[in-house]
Amino acid sequence: GKIDWIIWITVIQIGLLLLETGFRFYFTFLTAWLGQTVVKDLRVAVYEKVLGLNLSQFDQTPIGTLTTRTINDIEAINDIFADGLIPIIADLLSIISILGFMFYVDWRLTLISLAAFPFLIVATYFFKESVNKSFIRVRNAVAQLNAFVQEHITGMQIVQAFAAEKRETEKFNQINTEHKKANIKAIFAYSVFFPIVEIVLAVGTGMMVWWAATNAVGMPAAEASALLGKMVSFYLCLNLLFRPLRVIADKFNVLQMGMVASERVFKVLDNPDVTVDNGTYSPEVVKGKVRFEQVSFGYNDDQYVLKDIDFELKPGETAALVGHTGSGKTSIISLMNRLYHIQKGSIRIDDVNIEDYKLDILRKNIGVVLQDVFLFSGSVMDNLTLRNPAISREQVMEAAKMIDMHDFIMRLPGGYDYKVMERGSSLSLGQRQLLSFIRALLYNPSILILDEATSSIDTESELLIQKATDTLIQGRTSIVIAHRLSTIRKADKIIVLDKGEIKETGTHEELLAKSGFYAKLYEMQFAKVEALS
């Protein structure tokens, strides 16, 4: 009877409520999952792209800018999925359905009701242009903020040592103010656009009432009543139509921010300045013969810092690069493992152009120990192996013993699992350099690139570094930017550079006997040191 019918209706209502709840949960979860999946995949793609960029890109682009592209901009793209795109698609489907119904009922009344729509389309176009420019300024300001904070936290010792806190705060406030201004311009444009939607709704309603009132004059009562009913239904339809339009207007800034961010992200992904790995040569053994053939190179195409560099090293030979600051020593070693493109000439290893080597094979066979040693946040073990699973703990310990660093590492809290601070700040310069020697030794390269430290190092570390240098160089072709007289004297060949050109080549004794450029350089830098020793 009636009770069964009421129970049945109640069950149906509860079922529909549960079904709606389930759909809402699924829809909310699906949009969030889709957004996070896109963010994850896109962030990995951008990071891989950044890792493959030529080093020249990092010389030209602030780190904070690339950080913003990889993190903040991609997060803005996620907002498109979470808060913008999916809800807008649903709203557009709703708008299409309502418009279809309105045209079906009375196409003339529909056109009159939507008479102000062209104005909304024009307003949307200008709003899009204005907001797009504003959001570009916002994203650029975010990049500047990230770069400034990252740079000044890294250089905090200098800021505090020179009592520059107030000046740097003022500079930060200036950048932060630009960020605020850019956001306010975007908010202003959005604040103007949103009321336009309301105006179009009001105009549409007014046009509909005017048309109905005009046509109702002299109309029979039955027809006037039908027209009134149609008006009421159209008024409800207009409100239903403009409800999703209001939502779209509200989400439009999210979409625009996401679109601006996506343009910036895809500029990174489409950047052609990458180290292209087209090489196929993959020898089992690299002997280590090195030949520079008339190599000219410049960080800018119109200004060479190296000019017609030409020299050859036999397997196992050591070349010491000497010269004043800015003579081109660092540029030579940067070209060996294809960190930069060579404009003219070629570099050959074992008589094969380095462009023909597979990139990973080339770089595995060239060990690098730089003057400015970079250690990552993480354990000593991770810093030495660079998370290479092929290198065992036993191999690391053996290499550390060869460099006389095993006992020192074992004295650290946790030994090889000791957590290194960012950039290795918890270790001394000498200790960081010795760890980089172990790192190079672990990869057992055929060719070694070594940039000796110029900074003062304690006597114990100095002796360990000299011994480690001898250990690393032994049996390997080595190119050393030499700052120690002992290294220069031991070199098989000294290459003297000045203003990007080779001035002289020979052994220590041969070059002194010439009484040329090297002899003058030696007299300025090393003669007093040798006399004291």
CSV table of N, CA and C in Angstrom, one decimal, residues 309-411:
chain,number,residue,atom,x,y,z
A,309,ILE,N,93.6,26.7,-31.3
A,309,ILE,CA,94.3,25.9,-30.3
A,309,ILE,C,94.7,24.6,-31.0
A,310,ASP,N,96.0,24.3,-30.9
A,310,ASP,CA,96.4,23.1,-31.6
A,310,ASP,C,97.5,22.4,-30.7
A,311,PHE,N,97.2,21.2,-30.3
A,311,PHE,CA,98.3,20.4,-29.5
A,311,PHE,C,97.8,19.0,-29.5
A,312,GLU,N,98.8,18.1,-29.1
A,312,GLU,CA,98.5,16.7,-29.1
A,312,GLU,C,99.2,16.1,-27.8
A,313,LEU,N,98.4,15.1,-27.2
A,313,LEU,CA,99.0,14.4,-26.1
A,313,LEU,C,98.9,12.9,-26.4
A,314,LYS,N,100.0,12.2,-26.1
A,314,LYS,CA,100.0,10.8,-26.3
A,314,LYS,C,99.4,10.1,-25.0
A,315,PRO,N,98.9,8.9,-25.2
A,315,PRO,CA,98.3,8.2,-24.0
A,315,PRO,C,99.2,8.2,-22.8
A,316,GLY,N,98.7,8.7,-21.6
A,316,GLY,CA,99.5,8.7,-20.4
A,316,GLY,C,100.3,9.9,-20.2
A,317,GLU,N,100.3,10.9,-21.2
A,317,GLU,CA,101.1,12.1,-21.0
A,317,GLU,C,100.3,13.1,-20.1
A,318,THR,N,101.0,14.0,-19.5
A,318,THR,CA,100.4,15.1,-18.7
A,318,THR,C,100.7,16.4,-19.3
A,319,ALA,N,99.7,17.2,-19.5
A,319,ALA,CA,99.9,18.6,-20.0
A,319,ALA,C,99.4,19.6,-18.9
A,320,ALA,N,100.3,20.5,-18.6
A,320,ALA,CA,100.0,21.6,-17.6
A,320,ALA,C,99.6,22.8,-18.4
A,321,LEU,N,98.4,23.3,-18.2
A,321,LEU,CA,98.0,24.6,-18.8
A,321,LEU,C,98.3,25.7,-17.8
A,322,VAL,N,99.1,26.7,-18.3
A,322,VAL,CA,99.5,27.8,-17.5
A,322,VAL,C,99.2,29.1,-18.2
A,323,GLY,N,98.9,30.2,-17.5
A,323,GLY,CA,98.6,31.5,-18.1
A,323,GLY,C,97.9,32.4,-17.1
A,324,HIS,N,97.8,33.6,-17.4
A,324,HIS,CA,97.1,34.6,-16.6
A,324,HIS,C,95.6,34.2,-16.5
A,325,THR,N,94.9,34.8,-15.6
A,325,THR,CA,93.5,34.7,-15.5
A,325,THR,C,92.8,35.2,-16.8
A,326,GLY,N,91.9,34.4,-17.3
A,326,GLY,CA,91.3,34.9,-18.6
A,326,GLY,C,92.0,34.5,-19.8
A,327,SER,N,93.0,33.6,-19.7
A,327,SER,CA,93.8,33.3,-20.9
A,327,SER,C,93.2,32.1,-21.7
A,328,GLY,N,92.2,31.4,-21.1
A,328,GLY,CA,91.4,30.4,-21.8
A,328,GLY,C,91.6,29.0,-21.3
A,329,LYS,N,92.3,28.9,-20.1
A,329,LYS,CA,92.6,27.5,-19.6
A,329,LYS,C,91.3,26.8,-19.3
A,330,THR,N,90.3,27.4,-18.6
A,330,THR,CA,89.1,26.8,-18.2
A,330,THR,C,88.2,26.4,-19.4
A,331,SER,N,88.3,27.3,-20.4
A,331,SER,CA,87.5,27.0,-21.7
A,331,SER,C,88.0,25.7,-22.4
A,332,ILE,N,89.3,25.5,-22.3
A,332,ILE,CA,89.9,24.3,-23.0
A,332,ILE,C,89.3,23.0,-22.3
A,333,ILE,N,89.4,23.0,-21.0
A,333,ILE,CA,88.9,21.8,-20.3
A,333,ILE,C,87.4,21.6,-20.4
A,334,SER,N,86.6,22.7,-20.6
A,334,SER,CA,85.2,22.7,-20.7
A,334,SER,C,84.8,22.1,-22.0
A,335,LEU,N,85.6,22.1,-23.0
A,335,LEU,CA,85.3,21.6,-24.4
A,335,LEU,C,85.5,20.1,-24.5
A,336,MET,N,86.3,19.6,-23.6
A,336,MET,CA,86.7,18.1,-23.7
A,336,MET,C,85.5,17.2,-23.7
A,337,ASN,N,84.6,17.4,-22.7
A,337,ASN,CA,83.5,16.5,-22.6
A,337,ASN,C,82.2,17.1,-23.1
A,338,ARG,N,82.3,18.0,-24.1
A,338,ARG,CA,81.2,18.5,-24.9
A,338,ARG,C,80.2,19.3,-24.0
A,339,LEU,N,80.7,20.1,-23.1
A,339,LEU,CA,79.8,20.9,-22.3
A,339,LEU,C,79.4,22.1,-23.1
A,340,TYR,N,80.2,22.5,-24.1
A,340,TYR,CA,79.9,23.6,-25.0
A,340,TYR,C,80.2,23.1,-26.5
A,341,HIS,N,79.5,23.8,-27.4
A,341,HIS,CA,79.8,23.5,-28.9
A,341,HIS,C,81.0,24.2,-29.3
A,342,ILE,N,81.8,23.6,-30.1
A,342,ILE,CA,83.0,24.2,-30.7
A,342,ILE,C,82.6,24.8,-32.0
A,343,GLN,N,83.0,26.1,-32.2
A,343,GLN,CA,82.7,26.8,-33.4
A,343,GLN,C,83.5,26.4,-34.6
A,344,LYS,N,84.8,26.2,-34.4
A,344,LYS,CA,85.8,25.9,-35.4
A,344,LYS,C,86.7,24.8,-34.9
A,345,GLY,N,87.2,24.0,-35.9
A,345,GLY,CA,88.2,22.9,-35.6
A,345,GLY,C,87.5,21.7,-35.0
A,346,SER,N,88.3,20.8,-34.4
A,346,SER,CA,87.8,19.6,-33.8
A,346,SER,C,88.7,19.1,-32.6
A,347,ILE,N,88.1,18.3,-31.8
A,347,ILE,CA,88.9,17.6,-30.7
A,347,ILE,C,88.8,16.2,-31.0
A,348,ARG,N,89.9,15.5,-31.0
A,348,ARG,CA,89.9,14.0,-31.3
A,348,ARG,C,90.5,13.3,-30.1
A,349,ILE,N,89.8,12.2,-29.8
A,349,ILE,CA,90.3,11.2,-28.7
A,349,ILE,C,90.6,9.9,-29.4
A,350,ASP,N,91.8,9.4,-29.4
A,350,ASP,CA,92.2,8.2,-30.1
A,350,ASP,C,91.8,8.3,-31.6
A,351,ASP,N,92.1,9.5,-32.1
A,351,ASP,CA,91.9,9.8,-33.6
A,351,ASP,C,90.5,9.8,-34.0
A,352,VAL,N,89.5,9.9,-33.1
A,352,VAL,CA,88.1,9.9,-33.4
A,352,VAL,C,87.5,11.2,-32.8
A,353,ASN,N,86.8,11.9,-33.7
A,353,ASN,CA,86.2,13.2,-33.3
A,353,ASN,C,85.2,12.9,-32.1
A,354,ILE,N,85.3,13.8,-31.0
A,354,ILE,CA,84.5,13.6,-29.9
A,354,ILE,C,83.0,13.7,-30.2
A,355,GLU,N,82.6,14.3,-31.3
A,355,GLU,CA,81.2,14.4,-31.8
A,355,GLU,C,80.7,13.0,-32.2
A,356,ASP,N,81.6,12.1,-32.6
A,356,ASP,CA,81.3,10.8,-33.0
A,356,ASP,C,81.1,9.8,-31.9
A,357,TYR,N,81.6,10.1,-30.7
A,357,TYR,CA,81.4,9.2,-29.5
A,357,TYR,C,80.0,9.3,-29.0
A,358,LYS,N,79.5,8.2,-28.5
A,358,LYS,CA,78.3,8.3,-27.7
A,358,LYS,C,78.6,9.1,-26.5
A,359,LEU,N,77.7,10.0,-26.1
A,359,LEU,CA,78.0,11.0,-25.1
A,359,LEU,C,78.3,10.4,-23.8
A,360,ASP,N,77.6,9.3,-23.4
A,360,ASP,CA,77.8,8.8,-22.0
A,360,ASP,C,79.2,8.1,-22.0
A,361,ILE,N,79.6,7.5,-23.2
A,361,ILE,CA,80.9,6.8,-23.2
A,361,ILE,C,82.0,7.8,-23.1
A,362,LEU,N,81.8,8.9,-23.9
A,362,LEU,CA,82.8,10.0,-23.8
A,362,LEU,C,83.0,10.5,-22.4
A,363,ARG,N,81.9,10.8,-21.8
A,363,ARG,CA,82.0,11.5,-20.4
A,363,ARG,C,82.5,10.5,-19.4
A,364,LYS,N,82.2,9.2,-19.5
A,364,LYS,CA,82.6,8.2,-18.5
A,364,LYS,C,84.1,8.0,-18.6
A,365,ASN,N,84.7,8.3,-19.8
A,365,ASN,CA,86.2,8.2,-19.9
A,365,ASN,C,86.9,9.4,-19.7
A,366,ILE,N,86.3,10.5,-19.3
A,366,ILE,CA,86.9,11.8,-18.9
A,366,ILE,C,86.6,12.1,-17.5
A,367,GLY,N,87.5,11.9,-16.6
A,367,GLY,CA,87.3,12.3,-15.2
A,367,GLY,C,87.5,13.8,-15.0
A,368,VAL,N,86.7,14.4,-14.1
A,368,VAL,CA,86.8,15.8,-13.9
A,368,VAL,C,87.0,16.1,-12.4
A,369,VAL,N,88.0,16.9,-12.1
A,369,VAL,CA,88.2,17.4,-10.7
A,369,VAL,C,88.3,18.9,-10.8
A,370,LEU,N,87.3,19.6,-10.4
A,370,LEU,CA,87.3,21.1,-10.6
A,370,LEU,C,87.7,21.8,-9.3
A,371,GLN,N,88.2,23.0,-9.5
A,371,GLN,CA,88.7,23.8,-8.4
A,371,GLN,C,87.5,24.1,-7.4
A,372,ASP,N,86.4,24.5,-7.9
A,372,ASP,CA,85.2,24.7,-7.1
A,372,ASP,C,84.4,23.4,-7.0
A,373,VAL,N,84.7,22.7,-6.0
A,373,VAL,CA,84.1,21.3,-5.8
A,373,VAL,C,82.6,21.5,-5.4
A,374,PHE,N,81.7,20.8,-6.1
A,374,PHE,CA,80.3,20.8,-5.7
A,374,PHE,C,79.9,19.5,-5.1
A,375,LEU,N,79.4,19.6,-3.8
A,375,LEU,CA,78.9,18.4,-3.2
A,375,LEU,C,77.4,18.7,-2.9
A,376,PHE,N,76.6,17.6,-3.2
A,376,PHE,CA,75.2,17.7,-3.0
A,376,PHE,C,74.8,17.4,-1.6
A,377,SER,N,73.6,17.8,-1.2
A,377,SER,CA,73.0,17.4,0.1
A,377,SER,C,72.8,15.9,0.0
A,378,GLY,N,73.2,15.2,1.0
A,378,GLY,CA,73.1,13.7,1.0
A,378,GLY,C,74.3,13.1,1.7
A,379,SER,N,74.4,11.8,1.6
A,379,SER,CA,75.5,11.1,2.3
A,379,SER,C,76.8,11.3,1.5
A,380,VAL,N,77.9,11.0,2.2
A,380,VAL,CA,79.2,11.0,1.6
A,380,VAL,C,79.2,9.9,0.4
A,381,MET,N,78.6,8.8,0.7
A,381,MET,CA,78.6,7.7,-0.2
A,381,MET,C,77.8,8.1,-1.5
A,382,ASP,N,76.7,8.8,-1.4
A,382,ASP,CA,75.9,9.2,-2.5
A,382,ASP,C,76.7,10.3,-3.3
A,383,ASN,N,77.5,11.1,-2.7
A,383,ASN,CA,78.3,12.1,-3.3
A,383,ASN,C,79.4,11.5,-4.1
A,384,LEU,N,80.0,10.4,-3.6
A,384,LEU,CA,81.1,9.8,-4.3
A,384,LEU,C,80.7,8.9,-5.4
A,385,THR,N,79.5,8.2,-5.3
A,385,THR,CA,79.1,7.3,-6.4
A,385,THR,C,78.1,8.0,-7.3
A,386,LEU,N,77.6,9.2,-6.9
A,386,LEU,CA,76.5,9.9,-7.7
A,386,LEU,C,75.4,8.9,-7.9
A,387,ARG,N,75.1,8.1,-6.9
A,387,ARG,CA,74.0,7.1,-6.9
A,387,ARG,C,74.1,6.1,-8.1
A,388,ASN,N,75.3,5.8,-8.5
A,388,ASN,CA,75.5,4.8,-9.5
A,388,ASN,C,75.5,3.4,-8.8
A,389,PRO,N,74.5,2.6,-9.1
A,389,PRO,CA,74.4,1.3,-8.5
A,389,PRO,C,75.5,0.3,-8.8
A,390,ALA,N,76.2,0.6,-9.9
A,390,ALA,CA,77.3,-0.3,-10.3
A,390,ALA,C,78.5,-0.2,-9.5
A,391,ILE,N,78.6,0.9,-8.7
A,391,ILE,CA,79.8,1.1,-7.8
A,391,ILE,C,79.4,0.6,-6.4
A,392,SER,N,80.2,-0.4,-5.9
A,392,SER,CA,79.9,-1.0,-4.6
A,392,SER,C,80.6,-0.2,-3.5
A,393,ARG,N,80.1,-0.5,-2.3
A,393,ARG,CA,80.7,0.2,-1.1
A,393,ARG,C,82.1,-0.2,-0.9
A,394,GLU,N,82.5,-1.4,-1.3
A,394,GLU,CA,83.9,-1.9,-1.2
A,394,GLU,C,84.8,-1.1,-2.1
A,395,GLN,N,84.3,-0.8,-3.3
A,395,GLN,CA,85.0,-0.1,-4.3
A,395,GLN,C,85.3,1.4,-3.8
A,396,VAL,N,84.3,1.9,-3.2
A,396,VAL,CA,84.4,3.3,-2.7
A,396,VAL,C,85.5,3.3,-1.6
A,397,MET,N,85.4,2.3,-0.7
A,397,MET,CA,86.4,2.3,0.4
A,397,MET,C,87.8,2.1,-0.1
A,398,GLU,N,88.0,1.3,-1.1
A,398,GLU,CA,89.3,1.0,-1.7
A,398,GLU,C,89.8,2.3,-2.4
A,399,ALA,N,89.0,3.0,-3.1
A,399,ALA,CA,89.4,4.3,-3.7
A,399,ALA,C,89.8,5.3,-2.6
A,400,ALA,N,89.0,5.3,-1.5
A,400,ALA,CA,89.3,6.3,-0.4
A,400,ALA,C,90.6,6.0,0.2
A,401,LYS,N,90.9,4.7,0.3
A,401,LYS,CA,92.2,4.3,0.9
A,401,LYS,C,93.4,4.8,0.0
A,402,MET,N,93.2,4.7,-1.3
A,402,MET,CA,94.2,5.1,-2.3
A,402,MET,C,94.5,6.6,-2.2
A,403,ILE,N,93.5,7.4,-1.8
A,403,ILE,CA,93.6,8.8,-1.7
A,403,ILE,C,93.9,9.2,-0.2
A,404,ASP,N,94.1,8.2,0.7
A,404,ASP,CA,94.3,8.4,2.1
A,404,ASP,C,93.2,9.2,2.8
A,405,MET,N,92.0,8.9,2.4
A,405,MET,CA,90.8,9.6,3.0
A,405,MET,C,89.9,8.6,3.8
A,406,HIS,N,90.2,7.4,3.7
A,406,HIS,CA,89.3,6.4,4.4
A,406,HIS,C,89.2,6.7,5.9
A,407,ASP,N,90.3,6.9,6.5
A,407,ASP,CA,90.3,7.1,8.0
A,407,ASP,C,89.6,8.4,8.4
A,408,PHE,N,89.8,9.4,7.5
A,408,PHE,CA,89.1,10.7,7.8
A,408,PHE,C,87.5,10.5,7.7
A,409,ILE,N,87.1,9.7,6.6
A,409,ILE,CA,85.7,9.5,6.4
A,409,ILE,C,85.1,8.7,7.6
A,410,MET,N,85.9,7.7,8.0
A,410,MET,CA,85.4,6.8,9.1
A,410,MET,C,85.2,7.6,10.4
A,411,ARG,N,86.0,8.7,10.6
A,411,ARG,CA,85.9,9.5,11.8
A,411,ARG,C,84.7,10.4,11.8
